[in-house]
Short mmCIF file of C-alpha atoms in Angstrom, two decimals:
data_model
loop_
_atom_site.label_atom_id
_atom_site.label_comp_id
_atom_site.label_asym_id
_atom_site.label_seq_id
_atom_site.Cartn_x
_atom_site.Cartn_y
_atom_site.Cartn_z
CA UNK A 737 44.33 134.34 -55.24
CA UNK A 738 46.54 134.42 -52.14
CA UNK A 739 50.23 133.21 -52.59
CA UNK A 740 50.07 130.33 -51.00
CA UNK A 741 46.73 129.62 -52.62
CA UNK A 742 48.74 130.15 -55.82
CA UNK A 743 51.70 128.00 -54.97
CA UNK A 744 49.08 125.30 -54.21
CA UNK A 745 47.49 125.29 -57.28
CA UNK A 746 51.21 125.27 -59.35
CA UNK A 747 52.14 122.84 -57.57
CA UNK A 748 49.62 120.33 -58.27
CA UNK A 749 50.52 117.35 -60.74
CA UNK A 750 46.86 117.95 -62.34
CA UNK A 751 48.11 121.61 -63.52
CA UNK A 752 51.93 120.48 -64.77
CA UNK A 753 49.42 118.14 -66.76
CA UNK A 754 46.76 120.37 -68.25
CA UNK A 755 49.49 122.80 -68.98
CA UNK A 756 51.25 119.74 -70.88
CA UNK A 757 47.96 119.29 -72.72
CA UNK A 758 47.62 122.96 -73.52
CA UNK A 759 51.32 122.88 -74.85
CA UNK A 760 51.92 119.21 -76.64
CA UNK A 761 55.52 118.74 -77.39
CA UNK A 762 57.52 116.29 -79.26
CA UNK A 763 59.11 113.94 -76.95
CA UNK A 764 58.71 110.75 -78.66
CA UNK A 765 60.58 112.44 -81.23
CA UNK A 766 63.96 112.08 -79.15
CA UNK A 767 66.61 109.60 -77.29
CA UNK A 768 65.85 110.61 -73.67
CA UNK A 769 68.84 109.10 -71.33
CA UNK A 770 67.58 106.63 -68.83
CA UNK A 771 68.73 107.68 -64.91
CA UNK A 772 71.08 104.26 -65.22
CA UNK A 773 72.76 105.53 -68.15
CA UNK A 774 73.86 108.39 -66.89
CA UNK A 775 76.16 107.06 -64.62
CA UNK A 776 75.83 109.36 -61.58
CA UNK A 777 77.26 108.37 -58.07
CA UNK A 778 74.62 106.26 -55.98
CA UNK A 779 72.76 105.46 -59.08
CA UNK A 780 71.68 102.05 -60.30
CA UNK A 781 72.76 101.43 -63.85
CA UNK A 782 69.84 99.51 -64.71
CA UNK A 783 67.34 102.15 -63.57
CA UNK A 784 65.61 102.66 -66.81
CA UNK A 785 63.19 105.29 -65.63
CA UNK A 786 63.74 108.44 -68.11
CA UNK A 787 65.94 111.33 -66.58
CA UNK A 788 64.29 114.58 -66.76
CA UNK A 789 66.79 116.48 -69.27
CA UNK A 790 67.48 120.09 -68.97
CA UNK A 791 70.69 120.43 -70.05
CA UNK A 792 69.65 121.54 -73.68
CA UNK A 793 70.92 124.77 -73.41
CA UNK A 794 74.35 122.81 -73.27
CA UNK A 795 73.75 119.86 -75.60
CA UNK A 796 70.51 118.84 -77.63
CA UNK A 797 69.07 115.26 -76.98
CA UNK A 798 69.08 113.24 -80.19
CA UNK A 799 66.70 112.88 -82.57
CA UNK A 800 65.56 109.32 -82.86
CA UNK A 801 65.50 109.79 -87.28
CA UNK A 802 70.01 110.56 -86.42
CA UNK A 803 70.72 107.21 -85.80
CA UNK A 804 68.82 105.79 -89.39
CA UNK A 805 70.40 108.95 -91.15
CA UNK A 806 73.60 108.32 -89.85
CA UNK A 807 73.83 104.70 -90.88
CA UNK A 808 72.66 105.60 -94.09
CA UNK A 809 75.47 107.72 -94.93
CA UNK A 810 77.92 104.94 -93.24
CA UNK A 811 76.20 102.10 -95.51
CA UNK A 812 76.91 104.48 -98.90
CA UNK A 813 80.35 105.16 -97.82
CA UNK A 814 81.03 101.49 -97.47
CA UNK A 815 79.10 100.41 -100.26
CA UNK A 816 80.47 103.24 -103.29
CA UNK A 817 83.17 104.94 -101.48
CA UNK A 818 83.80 108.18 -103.27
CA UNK A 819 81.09 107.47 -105.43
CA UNK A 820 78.98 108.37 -102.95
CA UNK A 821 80.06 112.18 -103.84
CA UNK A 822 78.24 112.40 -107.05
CA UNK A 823 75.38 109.77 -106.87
CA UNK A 824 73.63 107.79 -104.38
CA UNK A 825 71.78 104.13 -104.76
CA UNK A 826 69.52 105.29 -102.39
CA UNK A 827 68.44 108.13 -103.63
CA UNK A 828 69.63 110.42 -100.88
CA UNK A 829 71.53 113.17 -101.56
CA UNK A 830 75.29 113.32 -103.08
CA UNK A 831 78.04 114.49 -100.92
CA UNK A 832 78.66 117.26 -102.73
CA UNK A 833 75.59 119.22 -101.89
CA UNK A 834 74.57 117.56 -98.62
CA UNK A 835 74.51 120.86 -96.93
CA UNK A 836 71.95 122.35 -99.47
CA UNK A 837 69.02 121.57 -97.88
CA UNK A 838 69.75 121.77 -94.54
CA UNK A 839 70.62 125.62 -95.38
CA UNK A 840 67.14 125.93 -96.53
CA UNK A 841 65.84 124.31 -93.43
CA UNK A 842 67.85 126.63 -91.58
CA UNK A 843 66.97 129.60 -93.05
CA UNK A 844 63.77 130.03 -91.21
CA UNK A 845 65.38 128.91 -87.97
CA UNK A 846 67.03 132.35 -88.03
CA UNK A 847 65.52 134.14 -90.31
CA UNK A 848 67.14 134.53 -93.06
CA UNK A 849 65.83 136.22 -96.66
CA UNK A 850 66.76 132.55 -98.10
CA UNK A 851 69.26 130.23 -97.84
CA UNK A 852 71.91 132.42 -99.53
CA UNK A 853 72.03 134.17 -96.07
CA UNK A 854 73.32 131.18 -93.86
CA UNK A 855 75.98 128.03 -94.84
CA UNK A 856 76.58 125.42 -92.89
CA UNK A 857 80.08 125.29 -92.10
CA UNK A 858 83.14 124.73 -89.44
CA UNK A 859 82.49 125.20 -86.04
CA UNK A 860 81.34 128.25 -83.93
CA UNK A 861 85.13 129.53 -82.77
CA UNK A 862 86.14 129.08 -86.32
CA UNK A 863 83.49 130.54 -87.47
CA UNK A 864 83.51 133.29 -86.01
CA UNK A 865 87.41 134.16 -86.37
CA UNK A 866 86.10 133.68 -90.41
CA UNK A 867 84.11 136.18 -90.03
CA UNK A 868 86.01 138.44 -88.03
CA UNK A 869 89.01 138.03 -91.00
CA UNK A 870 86.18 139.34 -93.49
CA UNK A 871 84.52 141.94 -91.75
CA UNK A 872 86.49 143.36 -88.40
CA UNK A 873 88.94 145.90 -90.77
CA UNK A 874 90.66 148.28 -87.85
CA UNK A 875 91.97 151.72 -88.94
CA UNK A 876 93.69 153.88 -87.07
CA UNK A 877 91.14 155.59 -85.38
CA UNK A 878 88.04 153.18 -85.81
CA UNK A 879 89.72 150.08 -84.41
CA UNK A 880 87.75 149.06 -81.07
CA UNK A 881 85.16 145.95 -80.24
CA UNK A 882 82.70 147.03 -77.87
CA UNK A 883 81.83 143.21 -76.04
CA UNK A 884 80.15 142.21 -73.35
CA UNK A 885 82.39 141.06 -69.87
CA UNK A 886 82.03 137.48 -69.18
CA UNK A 887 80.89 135.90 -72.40
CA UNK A 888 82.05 132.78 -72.83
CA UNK A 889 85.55 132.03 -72.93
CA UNK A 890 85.98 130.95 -76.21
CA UNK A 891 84.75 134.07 -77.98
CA UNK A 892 86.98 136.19 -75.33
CA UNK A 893 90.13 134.06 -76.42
CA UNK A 894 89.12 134.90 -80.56
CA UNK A 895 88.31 138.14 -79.64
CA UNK A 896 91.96 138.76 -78.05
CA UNK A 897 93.68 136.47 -80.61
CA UNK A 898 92.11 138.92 -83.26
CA UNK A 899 93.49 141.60 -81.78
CA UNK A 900 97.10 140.64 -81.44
CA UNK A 901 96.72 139.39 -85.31
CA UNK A 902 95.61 142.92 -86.12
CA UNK A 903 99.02 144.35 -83.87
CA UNK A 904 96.62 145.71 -81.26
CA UNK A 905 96.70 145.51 -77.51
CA UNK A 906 93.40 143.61 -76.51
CA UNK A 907 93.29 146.10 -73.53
CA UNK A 908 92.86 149.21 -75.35
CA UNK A 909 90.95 147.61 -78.30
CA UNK A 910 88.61 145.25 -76.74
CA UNK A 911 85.55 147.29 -74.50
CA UNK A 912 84.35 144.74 -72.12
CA UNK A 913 80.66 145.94 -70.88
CA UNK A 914 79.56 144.84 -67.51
CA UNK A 915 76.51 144.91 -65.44
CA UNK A 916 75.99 147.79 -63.01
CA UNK A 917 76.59 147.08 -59.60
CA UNK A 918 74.41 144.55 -58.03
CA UNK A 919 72.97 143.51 -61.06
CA UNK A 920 73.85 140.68 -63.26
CA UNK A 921 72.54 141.50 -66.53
CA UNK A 922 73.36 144.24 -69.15
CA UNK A 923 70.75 146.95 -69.20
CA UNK A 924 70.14 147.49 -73.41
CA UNK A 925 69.75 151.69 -72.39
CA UNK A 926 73.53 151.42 -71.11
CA UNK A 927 74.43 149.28 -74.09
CA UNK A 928 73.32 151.52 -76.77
CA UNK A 929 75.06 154.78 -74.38
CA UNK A 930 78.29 153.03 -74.76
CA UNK A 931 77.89 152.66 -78.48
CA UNK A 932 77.30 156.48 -78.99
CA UNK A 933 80.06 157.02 -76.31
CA UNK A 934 82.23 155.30 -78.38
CA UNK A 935 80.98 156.24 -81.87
CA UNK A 936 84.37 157.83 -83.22
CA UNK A 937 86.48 154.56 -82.56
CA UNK A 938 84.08 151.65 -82.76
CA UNK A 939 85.10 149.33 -85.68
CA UNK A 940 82.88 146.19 -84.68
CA UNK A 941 80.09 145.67 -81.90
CA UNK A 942 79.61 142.13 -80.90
CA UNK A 943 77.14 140.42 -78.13
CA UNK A 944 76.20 136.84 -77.72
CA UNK A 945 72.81 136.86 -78.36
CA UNK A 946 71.64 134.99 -74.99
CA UNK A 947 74.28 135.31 -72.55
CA UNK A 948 75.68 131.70 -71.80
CA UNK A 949 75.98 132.50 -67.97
CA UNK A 950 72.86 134.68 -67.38
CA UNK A 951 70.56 133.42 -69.85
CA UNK A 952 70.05 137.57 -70.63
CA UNK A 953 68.42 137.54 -74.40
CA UNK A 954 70.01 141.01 -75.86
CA UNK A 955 67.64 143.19 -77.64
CA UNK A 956 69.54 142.33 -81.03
CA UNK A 957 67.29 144.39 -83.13
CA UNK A 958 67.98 147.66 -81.22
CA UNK A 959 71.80 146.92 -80.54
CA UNK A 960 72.40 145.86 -84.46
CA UNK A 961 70.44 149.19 -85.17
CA UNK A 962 72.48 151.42 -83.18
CA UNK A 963 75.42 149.99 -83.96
CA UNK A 964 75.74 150.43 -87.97
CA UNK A 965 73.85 154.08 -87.06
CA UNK A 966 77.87 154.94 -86.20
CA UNK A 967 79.51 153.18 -88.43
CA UNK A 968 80.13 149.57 -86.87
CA UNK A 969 80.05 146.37 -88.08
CA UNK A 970 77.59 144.68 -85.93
CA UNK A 971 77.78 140.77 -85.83
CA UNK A 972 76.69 138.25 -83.31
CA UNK A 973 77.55 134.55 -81.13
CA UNK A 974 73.94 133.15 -81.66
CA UNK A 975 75.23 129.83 -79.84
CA UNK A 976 72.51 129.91 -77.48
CA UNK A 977 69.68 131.44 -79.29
CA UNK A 978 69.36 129.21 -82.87
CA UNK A 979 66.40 127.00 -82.42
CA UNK A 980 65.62 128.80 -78.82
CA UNK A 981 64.13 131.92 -79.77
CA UNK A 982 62.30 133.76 -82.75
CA UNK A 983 65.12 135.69 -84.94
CA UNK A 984 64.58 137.84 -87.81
CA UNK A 985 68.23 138.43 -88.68
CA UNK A 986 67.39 139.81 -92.25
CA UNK A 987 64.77 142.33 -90.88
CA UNK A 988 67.19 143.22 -88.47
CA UNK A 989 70.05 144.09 -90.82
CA UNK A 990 72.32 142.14 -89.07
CA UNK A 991 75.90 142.11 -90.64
CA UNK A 992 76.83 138.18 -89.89
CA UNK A 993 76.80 135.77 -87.45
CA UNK A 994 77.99 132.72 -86.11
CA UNK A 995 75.76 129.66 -84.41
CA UNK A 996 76.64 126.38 -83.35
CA UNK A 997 73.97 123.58 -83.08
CA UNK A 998 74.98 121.24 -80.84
CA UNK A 999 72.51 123.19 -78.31
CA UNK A 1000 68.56 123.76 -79.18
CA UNK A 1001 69.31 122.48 -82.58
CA UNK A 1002 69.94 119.17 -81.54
CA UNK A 1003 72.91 118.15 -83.84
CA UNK A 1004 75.06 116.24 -81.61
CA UNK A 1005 78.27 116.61 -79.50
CA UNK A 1006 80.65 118.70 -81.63
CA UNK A 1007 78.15 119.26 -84.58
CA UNK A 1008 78.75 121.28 -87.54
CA UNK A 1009 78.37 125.32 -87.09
CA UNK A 1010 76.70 127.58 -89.69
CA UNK A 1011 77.10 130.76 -90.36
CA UNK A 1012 74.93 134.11 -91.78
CA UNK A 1013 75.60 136.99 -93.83
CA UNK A 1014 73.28 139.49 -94.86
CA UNK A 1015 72.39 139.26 -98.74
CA UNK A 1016 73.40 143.03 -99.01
CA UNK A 1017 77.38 141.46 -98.62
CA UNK A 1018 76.64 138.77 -101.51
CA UNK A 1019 78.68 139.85 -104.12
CA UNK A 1020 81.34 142.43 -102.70
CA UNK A 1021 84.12 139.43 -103.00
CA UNK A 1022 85.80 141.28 -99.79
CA UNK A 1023 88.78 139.68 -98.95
CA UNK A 1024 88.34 136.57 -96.19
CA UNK A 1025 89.88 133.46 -95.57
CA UNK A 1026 89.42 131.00 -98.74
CA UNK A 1027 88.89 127.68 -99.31
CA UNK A 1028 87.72 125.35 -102.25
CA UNK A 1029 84.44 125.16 -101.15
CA UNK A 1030 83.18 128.38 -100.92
CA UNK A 1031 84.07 128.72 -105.35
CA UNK A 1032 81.88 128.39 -108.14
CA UNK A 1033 80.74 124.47 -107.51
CA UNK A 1034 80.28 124.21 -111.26
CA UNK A 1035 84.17 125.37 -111.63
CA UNK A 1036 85.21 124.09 -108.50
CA UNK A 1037 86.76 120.47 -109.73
CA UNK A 1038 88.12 122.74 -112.81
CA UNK A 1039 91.31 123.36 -110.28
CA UNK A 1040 91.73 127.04 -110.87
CA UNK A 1041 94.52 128.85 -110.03
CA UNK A 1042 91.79 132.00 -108.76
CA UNK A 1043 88.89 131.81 -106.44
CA UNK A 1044 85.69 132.74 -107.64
CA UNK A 1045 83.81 132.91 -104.50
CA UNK A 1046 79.77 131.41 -104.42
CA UNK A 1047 77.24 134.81 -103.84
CA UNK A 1048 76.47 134.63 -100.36
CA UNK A 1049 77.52 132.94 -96.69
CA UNK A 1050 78.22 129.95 -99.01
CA UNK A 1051 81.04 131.64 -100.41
CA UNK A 1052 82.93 131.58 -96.87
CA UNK A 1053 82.99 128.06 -96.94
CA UNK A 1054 86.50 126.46 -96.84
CA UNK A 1055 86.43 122.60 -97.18
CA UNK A 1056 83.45 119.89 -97.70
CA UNK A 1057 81.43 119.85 -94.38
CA UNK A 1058 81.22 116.60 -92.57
CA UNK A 1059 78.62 114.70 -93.58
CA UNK A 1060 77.84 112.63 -90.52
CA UNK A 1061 77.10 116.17 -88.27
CA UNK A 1062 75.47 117.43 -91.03
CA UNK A 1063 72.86 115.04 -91.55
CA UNK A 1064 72.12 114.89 -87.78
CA UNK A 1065 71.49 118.08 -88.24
CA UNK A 1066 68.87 117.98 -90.93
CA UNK A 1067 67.55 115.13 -88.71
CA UNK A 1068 66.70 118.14 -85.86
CA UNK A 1069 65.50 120.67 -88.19
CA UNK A 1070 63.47 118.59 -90.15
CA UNK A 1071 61.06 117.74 -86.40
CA UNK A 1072 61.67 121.74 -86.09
CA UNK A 1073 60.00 122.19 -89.54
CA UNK A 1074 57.31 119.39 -88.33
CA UNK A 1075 56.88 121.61 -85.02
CA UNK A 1076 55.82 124.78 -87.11
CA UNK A 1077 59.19 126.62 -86.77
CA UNK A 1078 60.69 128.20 -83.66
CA UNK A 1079 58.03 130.88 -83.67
CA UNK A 1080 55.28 128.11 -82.96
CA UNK A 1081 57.99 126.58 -80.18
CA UNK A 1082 58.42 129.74 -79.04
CA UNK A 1083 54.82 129.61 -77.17
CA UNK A 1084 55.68 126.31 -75.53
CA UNK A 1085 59.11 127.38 -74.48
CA UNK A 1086 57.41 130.52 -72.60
CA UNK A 1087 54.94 128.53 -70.99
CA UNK A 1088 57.71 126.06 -69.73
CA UNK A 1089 60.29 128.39 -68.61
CA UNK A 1090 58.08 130.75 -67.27
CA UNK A 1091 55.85 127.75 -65.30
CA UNK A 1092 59.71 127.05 -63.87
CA UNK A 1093 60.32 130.62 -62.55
CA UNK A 1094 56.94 130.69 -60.95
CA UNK A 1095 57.51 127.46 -58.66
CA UNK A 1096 61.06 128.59 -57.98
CA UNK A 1097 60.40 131.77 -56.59
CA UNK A 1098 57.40 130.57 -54.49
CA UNK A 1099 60.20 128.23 -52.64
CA UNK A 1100 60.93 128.74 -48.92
CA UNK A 1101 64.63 128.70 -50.64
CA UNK A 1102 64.13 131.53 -53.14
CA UNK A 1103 66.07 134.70 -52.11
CA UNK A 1104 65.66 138.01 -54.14
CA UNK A 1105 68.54 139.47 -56.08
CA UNK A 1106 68.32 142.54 -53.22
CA UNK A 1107 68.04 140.22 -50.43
CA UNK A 1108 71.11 138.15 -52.06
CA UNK A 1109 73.61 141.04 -52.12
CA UNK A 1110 72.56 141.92 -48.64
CA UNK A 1111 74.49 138.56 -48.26
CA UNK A 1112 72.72 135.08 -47.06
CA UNK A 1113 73.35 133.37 -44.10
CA UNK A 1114 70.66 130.57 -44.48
CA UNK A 1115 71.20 128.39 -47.54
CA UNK A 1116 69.17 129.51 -50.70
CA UNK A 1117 69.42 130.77 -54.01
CA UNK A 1118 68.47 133.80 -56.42
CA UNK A 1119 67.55 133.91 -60.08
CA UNK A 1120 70.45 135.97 -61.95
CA UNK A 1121 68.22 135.50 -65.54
CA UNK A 1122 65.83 138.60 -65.92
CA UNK A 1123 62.65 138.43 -64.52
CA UNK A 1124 60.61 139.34 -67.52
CA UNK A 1125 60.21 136.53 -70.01
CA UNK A 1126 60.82 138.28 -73.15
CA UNK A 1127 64.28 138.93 -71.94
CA UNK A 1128 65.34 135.29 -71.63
CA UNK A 1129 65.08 132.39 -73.43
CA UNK A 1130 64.63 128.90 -71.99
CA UNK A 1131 67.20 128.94 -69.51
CA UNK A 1132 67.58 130.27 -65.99
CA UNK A 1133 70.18 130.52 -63.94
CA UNK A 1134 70.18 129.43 -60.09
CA UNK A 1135 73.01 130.94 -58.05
CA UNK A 1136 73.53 129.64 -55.12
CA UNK A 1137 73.93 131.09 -51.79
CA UNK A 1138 75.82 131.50 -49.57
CA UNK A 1139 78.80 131.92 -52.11
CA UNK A 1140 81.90 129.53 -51.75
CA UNK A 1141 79.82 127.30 -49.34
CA UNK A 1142 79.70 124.41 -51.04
CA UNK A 1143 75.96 124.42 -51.62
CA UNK A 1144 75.76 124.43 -55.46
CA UNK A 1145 77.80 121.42 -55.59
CA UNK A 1146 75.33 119.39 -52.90
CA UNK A 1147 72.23 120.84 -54.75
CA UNK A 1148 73.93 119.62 -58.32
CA UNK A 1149 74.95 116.08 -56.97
CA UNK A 1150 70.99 115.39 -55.37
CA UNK A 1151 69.78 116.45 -58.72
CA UNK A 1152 72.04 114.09 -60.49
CA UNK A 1153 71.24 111.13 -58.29
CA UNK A 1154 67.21 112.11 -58.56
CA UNK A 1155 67.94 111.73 -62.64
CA UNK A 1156 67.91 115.62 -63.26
CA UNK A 1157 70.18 116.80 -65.76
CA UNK A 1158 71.25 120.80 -65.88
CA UNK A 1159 74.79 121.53 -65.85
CA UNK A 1160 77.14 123.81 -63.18
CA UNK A 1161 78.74 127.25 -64.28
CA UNK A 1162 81.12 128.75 -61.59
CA UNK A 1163 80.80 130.56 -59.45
CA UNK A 1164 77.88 128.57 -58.05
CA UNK A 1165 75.11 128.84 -60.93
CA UNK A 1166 73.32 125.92 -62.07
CA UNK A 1167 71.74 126.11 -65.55
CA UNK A 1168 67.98 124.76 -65.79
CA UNK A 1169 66.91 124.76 -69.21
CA UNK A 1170 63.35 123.33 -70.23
CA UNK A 1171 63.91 122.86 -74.08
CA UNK A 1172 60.15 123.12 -76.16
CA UNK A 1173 60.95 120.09 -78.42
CA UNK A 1174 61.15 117.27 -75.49
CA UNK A 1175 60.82 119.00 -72.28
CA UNK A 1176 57.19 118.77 -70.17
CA UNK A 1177 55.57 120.31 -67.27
CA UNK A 1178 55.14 117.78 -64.83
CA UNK A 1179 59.15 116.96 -65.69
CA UNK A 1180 59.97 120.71 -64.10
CA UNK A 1181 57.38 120.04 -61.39
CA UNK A 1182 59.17 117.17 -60.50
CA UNK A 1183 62.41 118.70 -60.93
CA UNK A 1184 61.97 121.86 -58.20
CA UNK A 1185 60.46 119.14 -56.09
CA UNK A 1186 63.80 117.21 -56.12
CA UNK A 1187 65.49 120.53 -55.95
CA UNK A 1188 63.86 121.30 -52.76
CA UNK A 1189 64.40 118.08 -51.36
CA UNK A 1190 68.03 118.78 -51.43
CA UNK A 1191 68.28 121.40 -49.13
CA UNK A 1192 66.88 119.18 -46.25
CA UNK A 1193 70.41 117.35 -46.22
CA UNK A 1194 72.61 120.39 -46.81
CA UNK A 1195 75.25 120.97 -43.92
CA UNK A 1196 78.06 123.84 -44.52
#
């Protein structure tokens, strides 16, 4: 089929819809904003018409079953205030173990041996400085982080915080890998070179698993691999792949890492983070930063003057988890459960993302990576994600060109006023993330339509 034969036929609302067919999803499942709601410039607020959200990558859409599960935690509290730690009228469960079954729903999620291997905990910066106090254990010649350049700020600040705690200089401990030149993503064969470069001195090695910027998903079971071949500690910032893409942490011998789940997992702004750590760590009792709920729960009200830590990621639990986040997240992994696990998901997700790349690079606006550093004079964009749909997960990144022109902005402000929800990244990038749980195909259609459309009224 010619190209423009193709771009025809993709094009068409009667393929979005057969592909929709081929791929059901679980929209009715979730709270989709209406375009009113949302409260962008030159909108009506009572437009009720249904945004087309794909901003997931940045925070889930509700689940419908939060709000009930919510309330039902806010009726108990009122109605047997601390009681409500030990026994429930309603039959739901106690306080004191609310997290216990959402760590067996996550388990699969990230796979996990069992629910020994992840605890539901904190938040992701805190998290992960927990886990950097148990495992990152510098010596005097095995001291550096080997990190990627660019991650997101947050883990960059920890990173350099844990360094100065440690009385190191962040610039001689802290390896910041970058793309080559004129690329945007990390190639895995320069990854793994730096590793065995760097094999005398490397104490930790630690990657986001998708990067937040580039929507690059890292090859974690050949990084984690060649990492703890030289002696490393390898842990990851799973932020955005938990509930996004297959993992098979366990298999993979990963040492720990941290996830939030405010993202694919649906839990809500600021939800509760979780946490894994390989079963082979259950019982070593290494030193790490303690708290009351990470003892022996059936010592734990005993008031013990020593800690006797729980066998697993439980054990790195400090203090009672919220119970409001966590049951909104049990609300989201419970329809994940319903969906057949990520794995299942995983096949919609493809077909979504990848039906997204293929209208955006048949667009009179699409300009190759090559062509982009050859610097654009007409308005357009490129695609920094990779190209090749196992190495991303449902995100992809637009950047807009030319740089500094003011382009992404007017593009990101038409989309908002059209009811399409991604989100900005400077410089230029906006973040379009069909999510497999409530996302369609005629919804991206429309959205590279409206996309398109924007251009038309675009003066620099």
């Amino acid at each position: 089929m010619s190209d423009i034969g193709f771009k025809h036929k993709i094009k068409s609302k009667t393929y979005a819809e057969d592909l929709d067919a081929k791929f059901p999803g679980f929209k009715s499942e979730f709270s989709i904003p209406t375009i009113g709601a949302l409260g962008a410039n030159n909108t009506d607020p009572n437009d009720t018409r249904e945004s087309i959200y794909l901003c997931g990558n940045s925070l889930g859409l509700m689940p419908n079953s939060a709000n009930a599960a919510v309330q039902a935690e806010i009726d108990t509290w009122s109605k047997q205030g601390v009681t409500g730690h030990f026994r429930r009228q309603d039959k739901r469960e106690p306080w004191v173990t609310i997290d216990n079954p959402v760590s067996e729903l996550l388990a699969p999620v990230v796979g996990a041996a069992d629910a020994s291997e992840v605890s539901v905990m904190n938040t992701l910066t805190s998290n992960l400085h927990t886990m950097f106090a148990a495992f990152y254990k510098p010596t005097a010649q095995r001291f550096k982080i080997l990190f990627e350049k660019k991650a997101f700020p947050s883990d960059n600040y920890a990173l350099q915080s844990q360094c100065q705690m440690h009385g190191l200089d962040p610039n001689e401990t802290l390896i910041l890998l970058e793309p080559r030149s004129g690329e945007y993503t990390l190639r895995t064969e320069d990854i793994l070179a730096k590793i065995e470069e760097e094999k005398e001195s490397l104490a930790m090695v630690f990657f986001s698993g998708i990067q937040f910027y580039t929507g690059q998903f890292f090859e974690i079971e050949k990084i984690t691999s060649k990492g703890k071949s030289v002696g490393a500690i390898v842990g990851w910032d799973l932020a955005h792949c938990t509930g996004n893409v297959p993992l098979e942490l366990h298999k993979w011998e990963v040492d720990f890492a941290v996830m939030c789940t405010y993202k694919y997992l649906n839990a809500g702004p600021g939800g509760i983070g979780a946490i894994f750590v390989h079963k082979k760590y259950a019982n070593d009792n290494r030193p790490r930063l303690a708290g009351w709920w990470g003892n022996n729960p059936f010592t734990r009200f005993q008031m013990l003057d020593y800690f006797d830590a729980i066998p697993g990621a439980a054990g790195y639990k400090m203090s009672n988890p919220s119970v409001l986040n966590t049951v909104c997240l049990r609300a989201s992994l419970e329809i994940f459960q319903k969906a057949g696990g990520v794995k299942a998901l995983r096949l919609r997700s493809l077909s979504l993302t990848n039906y997204l790349y293929d209208l955006l690079v048949q667009s009179d606006y699409y300009r190759t990576i090559e062509e982009s550093n050859l610097g654009s004079v007409t308005p357009g964009f490129t695609i920094i994600s990779p190209s090749r749909p196992e190495e991303r997960g449902s995100q992809l990144s637009l950047l807009f060109l030319p740089i500094g022109k003011g382009l992404m902005q007017h593009v990101f402000s038409k989309l908002e006023q059209k009811g399409v929800v991604g989100d900005e990244r400077q410089p230029d990038v906006i973040r379009l993330a069909p999510t497999a749980l409530y996302n369609d195909h005629y919804e991206v259609l429309e959205a590279v339509d409206i996309l398109e459309s924007s251009f038309v009224s675009f003066s620099d």
